mmCIF file of C-alpha atoms (C1' of nucleotides) in Angstrom:
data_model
loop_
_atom_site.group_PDB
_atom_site.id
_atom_site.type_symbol
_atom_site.label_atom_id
_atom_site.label_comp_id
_atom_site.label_asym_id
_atom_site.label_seq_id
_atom_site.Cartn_x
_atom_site.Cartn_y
_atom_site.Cartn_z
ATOM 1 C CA UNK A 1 82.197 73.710 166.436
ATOM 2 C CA UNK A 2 84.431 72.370 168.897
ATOM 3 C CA UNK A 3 87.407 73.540 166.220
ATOM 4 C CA UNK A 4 86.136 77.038 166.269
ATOM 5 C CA UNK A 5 85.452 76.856 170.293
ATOM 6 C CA UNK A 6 89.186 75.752 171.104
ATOM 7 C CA UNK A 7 91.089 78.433 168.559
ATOM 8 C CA UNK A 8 88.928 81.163 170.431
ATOM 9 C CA UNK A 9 88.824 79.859 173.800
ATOM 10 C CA UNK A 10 91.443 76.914 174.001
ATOM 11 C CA UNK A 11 93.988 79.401 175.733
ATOM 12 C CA UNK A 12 91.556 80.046 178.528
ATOM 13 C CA UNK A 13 90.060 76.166 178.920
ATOM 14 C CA UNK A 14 91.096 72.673 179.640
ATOM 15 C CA UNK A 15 90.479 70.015 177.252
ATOM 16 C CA UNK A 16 87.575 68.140 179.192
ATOM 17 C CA UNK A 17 85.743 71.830 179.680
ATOM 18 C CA UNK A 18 85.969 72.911 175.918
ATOM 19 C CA UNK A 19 84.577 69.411 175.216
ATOM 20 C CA UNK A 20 81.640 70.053 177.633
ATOM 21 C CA UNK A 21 80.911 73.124 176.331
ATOM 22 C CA UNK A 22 80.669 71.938 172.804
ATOM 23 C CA UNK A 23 78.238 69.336 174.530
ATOM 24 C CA UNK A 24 76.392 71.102 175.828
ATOM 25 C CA UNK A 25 75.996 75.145 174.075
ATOM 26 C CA UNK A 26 73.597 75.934 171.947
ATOM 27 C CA UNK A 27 75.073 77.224 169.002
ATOM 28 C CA UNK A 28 73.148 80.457 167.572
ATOM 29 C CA UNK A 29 74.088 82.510 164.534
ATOM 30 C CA UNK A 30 72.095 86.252 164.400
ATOM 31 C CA UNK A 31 71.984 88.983 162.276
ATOM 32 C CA UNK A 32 73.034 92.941 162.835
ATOM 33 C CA UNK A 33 70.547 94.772 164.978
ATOM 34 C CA UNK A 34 69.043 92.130 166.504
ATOM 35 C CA UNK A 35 67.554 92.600 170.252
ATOM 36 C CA UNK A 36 68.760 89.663 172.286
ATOM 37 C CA UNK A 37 67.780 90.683 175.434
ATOM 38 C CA UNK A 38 65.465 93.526 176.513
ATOM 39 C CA UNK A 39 64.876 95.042 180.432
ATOM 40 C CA UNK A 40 62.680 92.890 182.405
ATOM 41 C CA UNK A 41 63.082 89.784 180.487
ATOM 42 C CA UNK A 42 64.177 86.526 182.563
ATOM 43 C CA UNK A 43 68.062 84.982 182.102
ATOM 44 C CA UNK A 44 67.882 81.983 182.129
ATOM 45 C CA UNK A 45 71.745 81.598 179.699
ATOM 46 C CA UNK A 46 74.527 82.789 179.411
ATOM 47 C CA UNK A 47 76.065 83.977 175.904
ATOM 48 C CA UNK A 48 79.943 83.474 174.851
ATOM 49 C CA UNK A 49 80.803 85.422 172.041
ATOM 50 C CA UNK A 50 82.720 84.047 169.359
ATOM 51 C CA UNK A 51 82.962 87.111 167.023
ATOM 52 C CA UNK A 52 80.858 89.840 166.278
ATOM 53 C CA UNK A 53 79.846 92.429 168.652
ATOM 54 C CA UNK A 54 77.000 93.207 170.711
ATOM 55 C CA UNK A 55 75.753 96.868 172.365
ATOM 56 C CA UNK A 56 74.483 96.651 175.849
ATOM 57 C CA UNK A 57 72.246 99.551 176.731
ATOM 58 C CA UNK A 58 70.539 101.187 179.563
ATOM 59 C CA UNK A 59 66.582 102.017 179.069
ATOM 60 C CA UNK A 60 64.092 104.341 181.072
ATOM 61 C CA UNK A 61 60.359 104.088 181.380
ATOM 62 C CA UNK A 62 59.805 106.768 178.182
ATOM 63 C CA UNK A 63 62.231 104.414 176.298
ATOM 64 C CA UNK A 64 65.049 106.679 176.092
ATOM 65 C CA UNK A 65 68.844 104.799 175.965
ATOM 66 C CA UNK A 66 72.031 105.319 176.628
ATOM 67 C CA UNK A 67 74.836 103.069 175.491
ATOM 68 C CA UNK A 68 76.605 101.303 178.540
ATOM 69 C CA UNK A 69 79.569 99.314 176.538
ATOM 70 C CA UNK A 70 80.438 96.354 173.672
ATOM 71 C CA UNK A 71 80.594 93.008 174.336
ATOM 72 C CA UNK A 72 83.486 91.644 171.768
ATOM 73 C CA UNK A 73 84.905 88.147 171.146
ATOM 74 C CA UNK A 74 85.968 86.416 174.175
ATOM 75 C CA UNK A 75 83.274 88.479 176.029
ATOM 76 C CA UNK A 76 80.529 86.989 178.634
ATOM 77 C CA UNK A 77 77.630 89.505 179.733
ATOM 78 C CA UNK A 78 77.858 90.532 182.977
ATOM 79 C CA UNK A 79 74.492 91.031 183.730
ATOM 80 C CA UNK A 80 73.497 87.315 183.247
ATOM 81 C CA UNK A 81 75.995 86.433 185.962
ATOM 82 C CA UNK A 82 74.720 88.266 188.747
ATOM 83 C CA UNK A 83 70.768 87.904 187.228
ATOM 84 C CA UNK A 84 70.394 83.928 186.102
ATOM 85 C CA UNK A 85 71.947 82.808 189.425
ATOM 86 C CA UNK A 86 68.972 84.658 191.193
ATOM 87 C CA UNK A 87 66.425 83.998 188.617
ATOM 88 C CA UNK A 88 66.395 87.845 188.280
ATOM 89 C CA UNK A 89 65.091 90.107 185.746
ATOM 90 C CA UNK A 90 66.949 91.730 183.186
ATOM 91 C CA UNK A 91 68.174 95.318 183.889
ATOM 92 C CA UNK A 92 69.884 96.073 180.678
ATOM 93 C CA UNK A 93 68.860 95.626 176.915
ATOM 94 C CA UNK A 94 71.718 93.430 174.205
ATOM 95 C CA UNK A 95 71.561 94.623 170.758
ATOM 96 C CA UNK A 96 73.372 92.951 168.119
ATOM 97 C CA UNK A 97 76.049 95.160 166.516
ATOM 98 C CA UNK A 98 77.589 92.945 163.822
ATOM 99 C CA UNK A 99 76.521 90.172 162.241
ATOM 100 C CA UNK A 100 77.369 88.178 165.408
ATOM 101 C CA UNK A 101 77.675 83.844 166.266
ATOM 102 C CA UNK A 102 77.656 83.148 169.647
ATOM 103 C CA UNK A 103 77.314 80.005 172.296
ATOM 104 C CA UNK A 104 74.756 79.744 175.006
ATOM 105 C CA UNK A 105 75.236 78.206 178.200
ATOM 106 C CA UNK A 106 72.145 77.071 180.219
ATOM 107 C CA UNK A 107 72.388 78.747 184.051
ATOM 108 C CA UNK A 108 72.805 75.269 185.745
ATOM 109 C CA UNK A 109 75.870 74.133 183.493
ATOM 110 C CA UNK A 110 77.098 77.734 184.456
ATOM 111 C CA UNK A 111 76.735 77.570 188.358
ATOM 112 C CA UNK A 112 77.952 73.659 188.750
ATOM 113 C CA UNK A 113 81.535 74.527 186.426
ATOM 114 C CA UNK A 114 81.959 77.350 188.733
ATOM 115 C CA UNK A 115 83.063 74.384 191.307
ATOM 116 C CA UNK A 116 84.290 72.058 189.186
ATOM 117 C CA UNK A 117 86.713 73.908 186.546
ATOM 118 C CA UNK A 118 89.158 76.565 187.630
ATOM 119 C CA UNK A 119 89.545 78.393 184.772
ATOM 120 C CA UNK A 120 85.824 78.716 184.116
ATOM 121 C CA UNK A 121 85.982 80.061 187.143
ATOM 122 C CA UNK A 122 88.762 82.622 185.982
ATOM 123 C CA UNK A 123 87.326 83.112 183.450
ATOM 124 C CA UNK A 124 83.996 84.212 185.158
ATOM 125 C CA UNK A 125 85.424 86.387 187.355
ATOM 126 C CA UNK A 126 87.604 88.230 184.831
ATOM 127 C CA UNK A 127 84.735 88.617 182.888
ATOM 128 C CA UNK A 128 83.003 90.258 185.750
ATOM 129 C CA UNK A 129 85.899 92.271 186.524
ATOM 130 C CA UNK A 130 86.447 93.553 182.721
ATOM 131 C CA UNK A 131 82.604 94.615 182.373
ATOM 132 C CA UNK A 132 82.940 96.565 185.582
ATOM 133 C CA UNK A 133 85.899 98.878 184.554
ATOM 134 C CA UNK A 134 84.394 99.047 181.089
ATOM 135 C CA UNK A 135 81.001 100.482 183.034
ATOM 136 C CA UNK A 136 83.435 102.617 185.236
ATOM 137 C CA UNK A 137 84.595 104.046 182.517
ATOM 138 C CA UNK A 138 81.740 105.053 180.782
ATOM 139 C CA UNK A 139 80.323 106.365 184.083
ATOM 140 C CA UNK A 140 83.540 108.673 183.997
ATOM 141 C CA UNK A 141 82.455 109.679 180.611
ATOM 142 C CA UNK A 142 79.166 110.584 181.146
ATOM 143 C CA UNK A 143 79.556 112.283 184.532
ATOM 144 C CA UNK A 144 83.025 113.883 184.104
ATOM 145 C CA UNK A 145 82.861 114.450 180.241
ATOM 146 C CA UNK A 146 80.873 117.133 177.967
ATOM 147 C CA UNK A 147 79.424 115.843 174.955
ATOM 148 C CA UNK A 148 82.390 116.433 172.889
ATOM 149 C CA UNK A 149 84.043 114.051 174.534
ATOM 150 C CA UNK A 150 81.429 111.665 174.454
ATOM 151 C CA UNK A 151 80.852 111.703 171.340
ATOM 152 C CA UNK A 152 84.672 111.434 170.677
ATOM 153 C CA UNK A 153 84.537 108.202 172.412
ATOM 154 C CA UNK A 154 81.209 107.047 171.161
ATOM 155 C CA UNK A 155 83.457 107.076 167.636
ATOM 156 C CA UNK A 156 86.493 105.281 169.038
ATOM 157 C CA UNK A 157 85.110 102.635 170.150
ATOM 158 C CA UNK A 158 82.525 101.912 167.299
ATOM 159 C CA UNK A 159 85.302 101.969 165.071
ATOM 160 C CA UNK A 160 87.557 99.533 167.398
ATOM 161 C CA UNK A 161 84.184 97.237 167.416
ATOM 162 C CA UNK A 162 83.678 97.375 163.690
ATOM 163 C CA UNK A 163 87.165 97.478 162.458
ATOM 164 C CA UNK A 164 86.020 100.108 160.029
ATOM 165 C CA UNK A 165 86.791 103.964 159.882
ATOM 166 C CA UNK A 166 83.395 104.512 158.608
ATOM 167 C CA UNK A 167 80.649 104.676 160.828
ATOM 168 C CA UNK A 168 77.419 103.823 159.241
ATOM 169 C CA UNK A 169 74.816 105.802 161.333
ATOM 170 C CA UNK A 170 72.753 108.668 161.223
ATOM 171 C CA UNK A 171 73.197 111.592 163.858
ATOM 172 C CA UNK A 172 69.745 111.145 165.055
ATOM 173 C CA UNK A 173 71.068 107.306 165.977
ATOM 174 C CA UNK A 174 73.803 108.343 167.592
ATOM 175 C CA UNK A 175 71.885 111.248 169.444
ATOM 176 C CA UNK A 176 69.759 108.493 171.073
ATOM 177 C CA UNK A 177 72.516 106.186 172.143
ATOM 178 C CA UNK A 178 74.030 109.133 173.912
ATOM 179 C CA UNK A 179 71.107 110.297 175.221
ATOM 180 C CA UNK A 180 71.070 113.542 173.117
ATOM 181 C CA UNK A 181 69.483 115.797 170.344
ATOM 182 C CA UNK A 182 70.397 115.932 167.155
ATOM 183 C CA UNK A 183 71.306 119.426 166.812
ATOM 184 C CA UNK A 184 74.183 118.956 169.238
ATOM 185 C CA UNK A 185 75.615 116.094 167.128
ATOM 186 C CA UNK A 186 75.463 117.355 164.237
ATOM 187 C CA UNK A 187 76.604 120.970 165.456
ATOM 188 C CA UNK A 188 79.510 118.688 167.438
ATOM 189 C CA UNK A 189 80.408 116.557 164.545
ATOM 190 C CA UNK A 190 80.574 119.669 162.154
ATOM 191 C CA UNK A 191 83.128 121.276 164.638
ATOM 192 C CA UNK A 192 85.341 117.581 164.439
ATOM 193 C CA UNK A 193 85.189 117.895 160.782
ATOM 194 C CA UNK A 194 86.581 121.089 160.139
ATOM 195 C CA UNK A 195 89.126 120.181 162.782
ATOM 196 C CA UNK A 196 89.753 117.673 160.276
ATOM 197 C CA UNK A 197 89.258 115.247 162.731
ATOM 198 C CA UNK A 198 86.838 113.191 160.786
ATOM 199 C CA UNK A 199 85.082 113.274 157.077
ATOM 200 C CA UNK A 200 81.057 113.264 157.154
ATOM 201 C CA UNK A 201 78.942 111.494 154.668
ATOM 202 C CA UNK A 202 75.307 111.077 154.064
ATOM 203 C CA UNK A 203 74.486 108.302 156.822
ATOM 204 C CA UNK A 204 77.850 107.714 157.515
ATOM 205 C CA UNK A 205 81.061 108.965 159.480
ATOM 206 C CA UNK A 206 84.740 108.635 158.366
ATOM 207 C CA UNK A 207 87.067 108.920 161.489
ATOM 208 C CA UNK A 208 90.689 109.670 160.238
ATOM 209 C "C1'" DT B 1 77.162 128.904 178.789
ATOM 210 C "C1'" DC B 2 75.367 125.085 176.678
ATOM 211 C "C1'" DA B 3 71.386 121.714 175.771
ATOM 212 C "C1'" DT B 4 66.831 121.232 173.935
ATOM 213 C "C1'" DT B 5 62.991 122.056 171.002
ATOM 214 C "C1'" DA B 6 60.885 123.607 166.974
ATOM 215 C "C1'" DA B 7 61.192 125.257 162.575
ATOM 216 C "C1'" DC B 8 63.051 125.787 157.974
ATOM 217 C "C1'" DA B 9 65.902 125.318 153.672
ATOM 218 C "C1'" DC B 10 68.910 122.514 150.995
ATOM 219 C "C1'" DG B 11 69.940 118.569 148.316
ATOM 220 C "C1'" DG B 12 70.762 113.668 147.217
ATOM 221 C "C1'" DG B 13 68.848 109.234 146.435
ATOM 222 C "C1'" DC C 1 59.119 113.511 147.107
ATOM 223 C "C1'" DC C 2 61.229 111.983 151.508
ATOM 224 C "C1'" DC C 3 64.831 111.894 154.621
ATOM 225 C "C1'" DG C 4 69.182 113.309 156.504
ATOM 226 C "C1'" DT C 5 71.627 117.293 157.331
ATOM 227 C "C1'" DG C 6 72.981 122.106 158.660
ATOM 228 C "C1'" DT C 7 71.505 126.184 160.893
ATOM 229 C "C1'" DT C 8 68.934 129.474 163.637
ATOM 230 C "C1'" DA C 9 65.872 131.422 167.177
ATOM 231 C "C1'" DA C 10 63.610 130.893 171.545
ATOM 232 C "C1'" DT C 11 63.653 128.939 176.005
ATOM 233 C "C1'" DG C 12 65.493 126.741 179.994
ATOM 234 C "C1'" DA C 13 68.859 124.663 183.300
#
DNA sequence: TCATTAACACGGG
DNA sequence: CCCGTGTTAATGA
């Protein structure tokens, strides 16, 4: 593991943190559409991502979602920063998007390398500072944006995540993640496709 | 004007 | 047949 943790990380660490790290992360392994974290639950880790992607969402009380950002390799949540240090619950729900392996950090080994290594704390901070524009962005997106739009950059950045032109999901999926019906996805996608913007399939989406 | 909801037909797996 | 898809009509913000 400690191979694997300096190619992805060795850049950003020193030698004695990547070897405490290794020490001390649990190393966890899950599979595609797995819920890692739902709202209310307690943080009590931290998760480094070492490929794979995972979907952060926002929930309401009827259990409708919208999709905040992806967390990618090299990623940290942000959430678990500002929750574990005050024992606080979870606002957000993690989904896994891709088969995904990741590290977790225990809260106390978190807070004490925030003194003791520099570039952890870096690291933290740009972290923190990355998930914030990403959430700016979307904000932009949903309040500045139409659907079209959305929906336009719902596809971009699935693809970048997957590294795949074809989307595998069904417009009723993607209706929910946007917070939408069906009718205007499909009405929206049928309007990208003979813009030639995109190919449909049955369950799936090619984005040319 | 555009989203939502309900309803319906089509067709592929 | 069942489910995903494409479309329409009615209603509302």
């Amino acid at each position: 593991m400690y191979s694997e943790l300096e190619t992805h990380y060795g850049y950003l660490f020193e030698k004695e943190l990547l070897e405490e790290i290794s020490k001390i992360a649990i190393y966890k392994e899950v599979t595609k559409g797995t819920t890692l974290m739902s709202i209310g639950q307690y943080v009590k880790s931290m998760p480094i991502l070492l490929n794979g992607a995972i979907k952060i969402l926002r929930e309401d009380s009827e259990g409708d979602e919208l999709l905040l950002y992806f967390l990618e390799k090299g990623d940290t949540c942000a959430m678990t920063l500002t929750c574990c240090t005050g024992n606080k619950k979870s606002e957000i729900k993690a989904i896994t998007e891709l088969d995904t392996r990741l590290l977790m950090i225990p809260v106390e080994k978190m807070e004490t390398w925030l003194a003791t290594y520099k570039s952890w704390r870096d690291f933290v901070l740009n972290s923190y500072h990355h998930r914030f524009m990403e959430l700016l962005d979307t904000v932009d997106t949903i309040a500045f944006k139409k659907m079209d739009e959305r929906l336009l950059k719902y596809l971009k950045d699935k693809k970048a995540v997957t590294g795949n032109k074809v989307i595998k999901s069904t417009h009723q999926e993607i209706a929910y993640e946007l917070h939408t019906s069906r009718v205007v996805i499909s009405r929206l996608l049928k309007k990208m496709e003979q813009e030639g913007r995109i190919s449909l399939r049955r369950n799936a989406v090619y984005v040319l």
